[in-house]
PDB file of C-alpha atoms in Angstrom:
ATOM      1  CA  GLN U   1      35.285 -17.102  28.275  1.00 53.00           C
ATOM      2  CA  LYS U   2      32.379 -14.777  28.232  1.00 45.00           C
ATOM      3  CA  MET U   3      34.038 -13.254  24.979  1.00 44.00           C
ATOM      4  CA  ARG U   4      34.140 -16.478  23.651  1.00 47.00           C
ATOM      5  CA  SER U   5      30.459 -17.516  24.412  1.00 44.00           C
ATOM      6  CA  ALA U   6      28.742 -14.182  23.517  1.00 44.00           C
ATOM      7  CA  HIS U   7      30.744 -14.083  20.235  1.00 42.00           C
ATOM      8  CA  VAL U   8      29.532 -18.146  19.536  1.00 39.00           C
ATOM      9  CA  GLY U   9      26.537 -16.543  20.304  1.00 44.00           C
ATOM     10  CA  THR U  10      26.250 -13.748  17.536  1.00 42.00           C
ATOM     11  CA  LEU U  11      27.180 -16.097  15.049  1.00 41.00           C
ATOM     12  CA  ILE U  12      24.444 -19.045  15.706  1.00 43.00           C
ATOM     13  CA  ILE U  13      21.880 -15.502  15.578  1.00 45.00           C
ATOM     14  CA  ALA U  14      23.383 -15.027  12.297  1.00 45.00           C
ATOM     15  CA  ALA U  15      23.298 -18.561  10.771  1.00 45.00           C
ATOM     16  CA  LEU U  16      19.243 -18.742  12.243  1.00 46.00           C
ATOM     17  CA  LEU U  17      18.586 -15.173  10.457  1.00 50.00           C
ATOM     18  CA  ALA U  18      20.190 -15.206   7.299  1.00 51.00           C
ATOM     19  CA  ALA U  19      21.283 -17.634   4.287  1.00 48.00           C
ATOM     20  CA  PRO U  20      24.506 -17.179   2.201  1.00 44.00           C
ATOM     21  CA  ALA U  21      23.875 -15.524  -0.776  1.00 42.00           C
ATOM     22  CA  SER U  22      24.998 -18.556  -2.748  1.00 34.00           C
ATOM     23  CA  THR U  23      22.249 -20.958  -1.718  1.00 31.00           C
ATOM     24  CA  SER U  24      19.615 -18.397  -2.707  1.00 47.00           C
ATOM     25  CA  GLN U  25      19.504 -15.183  -4.406  1.00 81.00           C
ATOM     26  CA  CYS U  26      18.529 -12.353  -2.180  1.00 86.00           C
ATOM     27  CA  GLU U  27      16.823 -10.613  -5.292  1.00 89.00           C
ATOM     28  CA  ASP U  28      14.606 -13.259  -5.303  1.00 91.00           C
ATOM     29  CA  TYR U  29      12.993 -12.026  -1.534  1.00 93.00           C
ATOM     30  CA  PHE U  30      14.352  -8.605  -2.047  1.00 93.00           C
ATOM     31  CA  GLY U  31      14.013  -7.249  -5.426  1.00 89.00           C
ATOM     32  CA  ASP U  32      16.844  -5.666  -6.864  1.00 86.00           C
ATOM     33  CA  ILE U  33      19.474  -4.905  -4.816  1.00 88.00           C
ATOM     34  CA  GLU U  34      21.575  -1.426  -6.647  1.00 81.00           C
ATOM     35  CA  ASP U  35      24.985  -0.483  -5.487  1.00 88.00           C
ATOM     36  CA  GLN U  36      25.936   1.038  -8.163  1.00 85.00           C
ATOM     37  CA  ASP U  37      25.022   4.414 -10.677  1.00 84.00           C
ATOM     38  CA  GLY U  38      25.096   6.836  -8.050  1.00 92.00           C
ATOM     39  CA  THR U  39      22.490   4.856  -5.632  1.00 94.00           C
ATOM     40  CA  VAL U  40      23.641   2.160  -2.626  1.00 96.00           C
ATOM     41  CA  THR U  41      21.217  -0.204  -0.738  1.00 96.00           C
ATOM     42  CA  THR U  42      20.727  -1.620   2.785  1.00 97.00           C
ATOM     43  CA  VAL U  43      18.223  -4.100   3.692  1.00 97.00           C
ATOM     44  CA  VAL U  44      17.714  -4.790   7.389  1.00 97.00           C
ATOM     45  CA  ASP U  45      15.176  -7.318   9.446  1.00 96.00           C
ATOM     46  CA  PRO U  46      13.440  -5.059  12.608  1.00 96.00           C
ATOM     47  CA  ASP U  47      11.627  -8.319  14.013  1.00 94.00           C
ATOM     48  CA  VAL U  48      14.361 -10.654  15.731  1.00 92.00           C
ATOM     49  CA  THR U  49      14.029 -13.435  16.382  1.00 84.00           C
ATOM     50  CA  GLU U  50      10.300 -13.817  16.971  1.00 88.00           C
ATOM     51  CA  GLY U  51       8.991 -12.147  14.241  1.00 91.00           C
ATOM     52  CA  TRP U  52       5.937  -9.077  13.940  1.00 91.00           C
ATOM     53  CA  PRO U  53       5.262  -7.568  16.457  1.00 90.00           C
ATOM     54  CA  PHE U  54       6.792  -9.656  19.493  1.00 89.00           C
ATOM     55  CA  ALA U  55      10.913  -8.584  18.457  1.00 87.00           C
ATOM     56  CA  ARG U  56      12.780  -5.889  19.621  1.00 89.00           C
ATOM     57  CA  LEU U  57      15.964  -6.515  17.484  1.00 94.00           C
ATOM     58  CA  THR U  58      17.265  -5.528  13.998  1.00 96.00           C
ATOM     59  CA  PHE U  59      19.423  -7.783  11.865  1.00 97.00           C
ATOM     60  CA  VAL U  60      21.204  -6.178   9.117  1.00 97.00           C
ATOM     61  CA  HIS U  61      20.875  -8.221   5.353  1.00 97.00           C
ATOM     62  CA  HIS U  62      22.862  -5.873   3.329  1.00 96.00           C
ATOM     63  CA  SER U  63      24.283  -2.792   4.291  1.00 96.00           C
ATOM     64  CA  GLY U  64      25.604  -0.659   0.761  1.00 94.00           C
ATOM     65  CA  PRO U  65      28.764  -1.186  -1.250  1.00 92.00           C
ATOM     66  CA  GLY U  66      31.380  -4.180  -0.359  1.00 92.00           C
ATOM     67  CA  SER U  67      29.142  -5.953   1.654  1.00 94.00           C
ATOM     68  CA  ALA U  68      27.141  -9.251   1.483  1.00 93.00           C
ATOM     69  CA  CYS U  69      23.749  -9.717   0.579  1.00 94.00           C
ATOM     70  CA  LEU U  70      21.943 -12.267   2.386  1.00 94.00           C
ATOM     71  CA  SER U  71      18.835 -14.064   1.654  1.00 93.00           C
ATOM     72  CA  PRO U  72      16.214 -14.360   4.351  1.00 93.00           C
ATOM     73  CA  ALA U  73      15.678 -17.216   6.806  1.00 91.00           C
ATOM     74  CA  PRO U  74      13.322 -16.527   9.923  1.00 93.00           C
ATOM     75  CA  PRO U  75      13.101 -18.548  12.623  1.00 92.00           C
ATOM     76  CA  LYS U  76       9.634 -18.024  13.869  1.00 91.00           C
ATOM     77  CA  GLY U  77       6.516 -15.963  12.549  1.00 92.00           C
ATOM     78  CA  CYS U  78       6.426 -13.275   9.797  1.00 95.00           C
ATOM     79  CA  HIS U  79       9.110 -10.780   9.632  1.00 96.00           C
ATOM     80  CA  ARG U  80       9.103  -7.563   7.983  1.00 96.00           C
ATOM     81  CA  TYR U  81      12.071  -6.656   5.607  1.00 96.00           C
ATOM     82  CA  TYR U  82      12.999  -2.703   4.511  1.00 96.00           C
ATOM     83  CA  VAL U  83      14.759  -1.845   1.289  1.00 96.00           C
ATOM     84  CA  ALA U  84      15.667   1.268   1.537  1.00 96.00           C
ATOM     85  CA  THR U  85      17.787   3.439  -1.636  1.00 95.00           C
ATOM     86  CA  TYR U  86      20.101   6.383  -1.018  1.00 97.00           C
ATOM     87  CA  THR U  87      21.269   8.999  -3.731  1.00 96.00           C
ATOM     88  CA  THR U  88      25.236   8.358  -2.679  1.00 95.00           C
ATOM     89  CA  SER U  89      25.124  12.791  -4.489  1.00 95.00           C
ATOM     90  CA  GLU U  90      23.039  13.786  -1.306  1.00 96.00           C
ATOM     91  CA  CYS U  91      24.704  11.879   1.182  1.00 96.00           C
ATOM     92  CA  PRO U  92      26.721  13.604   4.225  1.00 96.00           C
ATOM     93  CA  SER U  93      30.640  12.918   4.064  1.00 94.00           C
ATOM     94  CA  THR U  94      29.812  10.791   7.318  1.00 95.00           C
ATOM     95  CA  CYS U  95      27.307   8.776   6.244  1.00 97.00           C
ATOM     96  CA  PRO U  96      28.707   4.961   6.641  1.00 96.00           C
ATOM     97  CA  LEU U  97      27.506   4.294   3.457  1.00 96.00           C
ATOM     98  CA  ILE U  98      29.836   6.967   1.997  1.00 94.00           C
ATOM     99  CA  THR U  99      32.949   6.085   3.976  1.00 93.00           C
ATOM    100  CA  GLY U 100      32.774   2.465   3.631  1.00 92.00           C
ATOM    101  CA  THR U 101      32.195   1.559   7.074  1.00 94.00           C
ATOM    102  CA  ALA U 102      28.298   0.372   6.335  1.00 96.00           C
ATOM    103  CA  ALA U 103      30.336  -3.007   4.874  1.00 95.00           C
ATOM    104  CA  ASN U 104      30.859  -4.004   8.261  1.00 95.00           C
ATOM    105  CA  PHE U 105      27.359  -3.914   9.460  1.00 96.00           C
ATOM    106  CA  THR U 106      25.867  -6.751   7.439  1.00 96.00           C
ATOM    107  CA  GLY U 107      25.495 -10.338   9.183  1.00 95.00           C
ATOM    108  CA  LYS U 108      25.250  -8.531  12.536  1.00 95.00           C
ATOM    109  CA  ARG U 109      22.585  -7.333  14.807  1.00 96.00           C
ATOM    110  CA  ASP U 110      22.247  -4.158  15.273  1.00 96.00           C
ATOM    111  CA  LEU U 111      22.798  -3.202  18.735  1.00 95.00           C
ATOM    112  CA  ASP U 112      23.755   0.159  18.765  1.00 95.00           C
ATOM    113  CA  GLY U 113      20.453   1.615  17.048  1.00 95.00           C
ATOM    114  CA  ARG U 114      21.821   2.399  13.653  1.00 96.00           C
ATOM    115  CA  PHE U 115      19.053   1.744  11.763  1.00 97.00           C
ATOM    116  CA  ASP U 116      15.390   3.307  12.437  1.00 96.00           C
ATOM    117  CA  ARG U 117      13.811   0.043  13.551  1.00 93.00           C
ATOM    118  CA  ALA U 118       9.990   2.106  12.054  1.00 92.00           C
ATOM    119  CA  ASN U 119      11.522   2.485   8.244  1.00 94.00           C
ATOM    120  CA  GLY U 120      14.682   0.937   7.854  1.00 96.00           C
ATOM    121  CA  ILE U 121      16.898   3.452   7.084  1.00 97.00           C
ATOM    122  CA  LEU U 122      20.583   4.148   8.320  1.00 97.00           C
ATOM    123  CA  SER U 123      19.837   6.908  10.557  1.00 97.00           C
ATOM    124  CA  ALA U 124      23.339   8.574   9.439  1.00 97.00           C
ATOM    125  CA  CYS U 125      22.224   8.390   5.878  1.00 97.00           C
ATOM    126  CA  ALA U 126      18.937   9.914   6.323  1.00 97.00           C
ATOM    127  CA  GLU U 127      19.264  12.916   4.125  1.00 96.00           C
ATOM    128  CA  CYS U 128      20.161  11.062   1.095  1.00 97.00           C
ATOM    129  CA  ALA U 129      17.677   8.354   1.327  1.00 97.00           C
ATOM    130  CA  ALA U 130      15.479   8.102  -1.543  1.00 96.00           C
ATOM    131  CA  SER U 131      12.850   5.262  -1.148  1.00 94.00           C
ATOM    132  CA  VAL U 132      11.934   2.673   0.950  1.00 95.00           C
ATOM    133  CA  SER U 133       9.790  -0.977   0.092  1.00 93.00           C
ATOM    134  CA  LEU U 134       8.894  -3.529   2.124  1.00 94.00           C
ATOM    135  CA  VAL U 135       8.498  -7.202   1.876  1.00 95.00           C
ATOM    136  CA  CYS U 136       7.499  -9.571   4.349  1.00 95.00           C
ATOM    137  CA  TRP U 137       9.036 -13.295   4.745  1.00 95.00           C
ATOM    138  CA  ARG U 138       8.219 -16.121   7.407  1.00 93.00           C
ATOM    139  CA  ALA U 139       9.093 -19.563   8.793  1.00 89.00           C
ATOM    140  CA  PRO U 140      10.241 -22.446   8.124  1.00 90.00           C
ATOM    141  CA  ALA U 141      14.102 -20.934   8.021  1.00 89.00           C
ATOM    142  CA  LYS U 142      14.956 -23.403   5.238  1.00 90.00           C
ATOM    143  CA  ASP U 143      12.075 -22.588   2.796  1.00 91.00           C
ATOM    144  CA  PRO U 144      10.918 -19.026   3.407  1.00 93.00           C
ATOM    145  CA  GLN U 145       7.331 -18.339   2.408  1.00 93.00           C
ATOM    146  CA  ARG U 146       5.518 -15.140   1.853  1.00 94.00           C
ATOM    147  CA  CYS U 147       3.566 -13.522   4.557  1.00 94.00           C
ATOM    148  CA  ALA U 148       1.047 -10.696   4.558  1.00 92.00           C
ATOM    149  CA  CYS U 149       2.862  -7.356   6.070  1.00 91.00           C
ATOM    150  CA  PRO U 150       0.816  -5.474   8.859  1.00 84.00           C
ATOM    151  CA  GLY U 151      -1.648  -3.712   7.311  1.00 68.00           C
ATOM    152  CA  ALA U 152      -2.227  -5.901   4.402  1.00 58.00           C
ATOM    153  CA  ALA U 153      -6.258  -5.970   3.258  1.00 51.00           C
ATOM    154  CA  PRO U 154      -7.771  -9.143   3.246  1.00 46.00           C
ATOM    155  CA  SER U 155      -8.397 -11.212  -0.342  1.00 39.00           C
ATOM    156  CA  ARG U 156     -11.616 -11.912  -1.186  1.00 38.00           C
ATOM    157  CA  GLY U 157     -10.938 -15.103  -0.825  1.00 34.00           C
ATOM    158  CA  GLY U 158     -11.166 -14.273   3.165  1.00 34.00           C
ATOM    159  CA  GLY U 159      -7.271 -15.233   3.532  1.00 32.00           C
ATOM    160  CA  LEU U 160      -4.452 -12.426   3.558  1.00 32.00           C
ATOM    161  CA  LEU U 161      -3.526 -11.040   0.647  1.00 33.00           C
ATOM    162  CA  LEU U 162       0.253 -11.941  -0.775  1.00 35.00           C
ATOM    163  CA  GLU U 163       1.302  -8.782  -2.761  1.00 39.00           C
ATOM    164  CA  ASP U 164       4.908  -8.696  -4.674  1.00 43.00           C
ATOM    165  CA  PRO U 165       7.239  -6.418  -2.962  1.00 45.00           C
ATOM    166  CA  ALA U 166       5.703  -2.874  -2.465  1.00 43.00           C
ATOM    167  CA  PRO U 167       6.510  -0.244  -4.397  1.00 44.00           C
ATOM    168  CA  PRO U 168       8.992   2.417  -3.084  1.00 46.00           C
ATOM    169  CA  VAL U 169       7.312   4.611  -0.725  1.00 46.00           C
ATOM    170  CA  HIS U 170       8.966   8.104  -1.681  1.00 47.00           C
ATOM    171  CA  LEU U 171      10.053  10.481   1.172  1.00 50.00           C
ATOM    172  CA  HIS U 172       8.258  13.518  -0.247  1.00 47.00           C
ATOM    173  CA  SER U 173       4.858  10.732   0.788  1.00 45.00           C
ATOM    174  CA  PHE U 174       5.793  11.702   4.410  1.00 46.00           C
ATOM    175  CA  GLU U 175       6.570  14.957   4.006  1.00 49.00           C
ATOM    176  CA  SER U 176       2.631  15.443   2.106  1.00 48.00           C
ATOM    177  CA  LEU U 177       1.609  13.417   5.376  1.00 47.00           C
ATOM    178  CA  GLU U 178       3.055  15.527   7.788  1.00 55.00           C
ATOM    179  CA  ASP U 179       1.793  18.907   6.197  1.00 58.00           C
ATOM    180  CA  THR U 180      -1.755  17.524   6.481  1.00 52.00           C
ATOM    181  CA  LEU U 181      -1.260  16.787  10.022  1.00 54.00           C
ATOM    182  CA  LYS U 182      -0.278  20.455  10.764  1.00 63.00           C
ATOM    183  CA  ASP U 183      -3.184  21.806   9.070  1.00 66.00           C
ATOM    184  CA  SER U 184      -5.280  19.489  11.214  1.00 62.00           C
ATOM    185  CA  MET U 185      -3.862  20.741  14.397  1.00 68.00           C
ATOM    186  CA  SER U 186      -4.741  23.940  13.176  1.00 69.00           C
ATOM    187  CA  ALA U 187      -8.006  23.577  12.477  1.00 66.00           C
ATOM    188  CA  LEU U 188      -8.624  21.460  16.123  1.00 70.00           C
ATOM    189  CA  ALA U 189      -6.862  24.980  17.881  1.00 71.00           C
ATOM    190  CA  VAL U 190      -9.424  26.734  16.064  1.00 63.00           C
ATOM    191  CA  LEU U 191     -12.156  24.772  17.000  1.00 69.00           C
ATOM    192  CA  ALA U 192     -11.220  24.926  20.830  1.00 70.00           C
ATOM    193  CA  VAL U 193     -10.943  28.639  20.421  1.00 66.00           C
ATOM    194  CA  GLY U 194     -15.010  28.382  19.609  1.00 66.00           C
ATOM    195  CA  ILE U 195     -15.815  26.296  22.446  1.00 71.00           C
ATOM    196  CA  ALA U 196     -13.993  28.356  25.118  1.00 67.00           C
ATOM    197  CA  GLY U 197     -15.791  31.477  23.083  1.00 61.00           C
ATOM    198  CA  LEU U 198     -19.451  29.441  23.644  1.00 60.00           C
ATOM    199  CA  VAL U 199     -18.521  28.860  27.465  1.00 56.00           C
ATOM    200  CA  VAL U 200     -17.699  32.359  28.068  1.00 55.00           C
ATOM    201  CA  LEU U 201     -21.152  33.012  26.681  1.00 49.00           C
ATOM    202  CA  GLY U 202     -22.710  30.258  28.401  1.00 58.00           C
ATOM    203  CA  ARG U 203     -21.756  31.766  31.421  1.00 58.00           C
ATOM    204  CA  PHE U 204     -24.077  34.843  31.048  1.00 50.00           C
ATOM    205  CA  VAL U 205     -26.783  33.784  28.742  1.00 50.00           C
ATOM    206  CA  ARG U 206     -29.609  32.175  31.624  1.00 54.00           C
ATOM    207  CA  PRO U 207     -32.293  29.456  30.271  1.00 53.00           C
ATOM    208  CA  GLY U 208     -35.005  32.011  28.375  1.00 53.00           C
ATOM    209  CA  SER U 209     -33.280  35.337  28.787  1.00 48.00           C
ATOM    210  CA  HIS U 210     -33.259  36.674  24.905  1.00 50.00           C
ATOM    211  CA  THR U 211     -32.177  39.852  26.933  1.00 50.00           C
ATOM    212  CA  ALA U 212     -28.846  38.955  28.146  1.00 48.00           C
ATOM    213  CA  ALA U 213     -27.394  37.662  25.236  1.00 45.00           C
ATOM    214  CA  GLU U 214     -28.042  40.612  23.420  1.00 51.00           C
ATOM    215  CA  ARG U 215     -26.636  43.072  26.346  1.00 49.00           C
ATOM    216  CA  LEU U 216     -23.474  40.948  26.041  1.00 43.00           C
ATOM    217  CA  LEU U 217     -23.130  41.359  22.698  1.00 46.00           C
ATOM    218  CA  ASN U 218     -23.539  45.221  23.030  1.00 55.00           C
ATOM    219  CA  ASN U 219     -21.057  45.812  25.474  1.00 55.00           C
ATOM    220  CA  GLN U 220     -23.502  46.407  28.121  1.00 46.00           C
ATOM    221  CA  PHE U 221     -21.754  43.717  30.991  1.00 41.00           C
TER     222      PHE U 221
END
């Protein structure tokens, strides 16, 4: 009885979060879904079910070749939809998009944490991920409306800027950011050493005494 109730609950949530592709083409919401010519695509919603920033679960709308593509049907709030592409020639043999097992993920909540909630990438295929795009839709479920993704700039008219699906964010952009952060940390380390040196110097220098500093520099202490 408990297993049956859980199964029914899963079906209800799937019905709430996604509309059949035959009702409305998912490409109208997510852009081109490529699963050919060496490229495959996944689409996930990490804002189940309350919408950003209150949700803690992920729902899979598309998971590569052989899977359906489910249009959004957000029941409440503004939901983010990550559209990730992968280059199959660079994927490991264990990647579910290559083995075909990923097709079973669609239409379900990602209870096993297969997808990275920060960027929508299927973790087992992260090394062959090529790009990630983000688009946001809000309730009502039967007629989703565009909403401003977190971080969107306000429009001149004072409202929120509703843009077209964001262009792909290529992964080398994240690598550049990582390099910048490393350089910043190195600079902070050098600054910390300099401050420590000044503190040590201050212990030997008394107010109004110039000769103490001179003796320190001349190694006379």
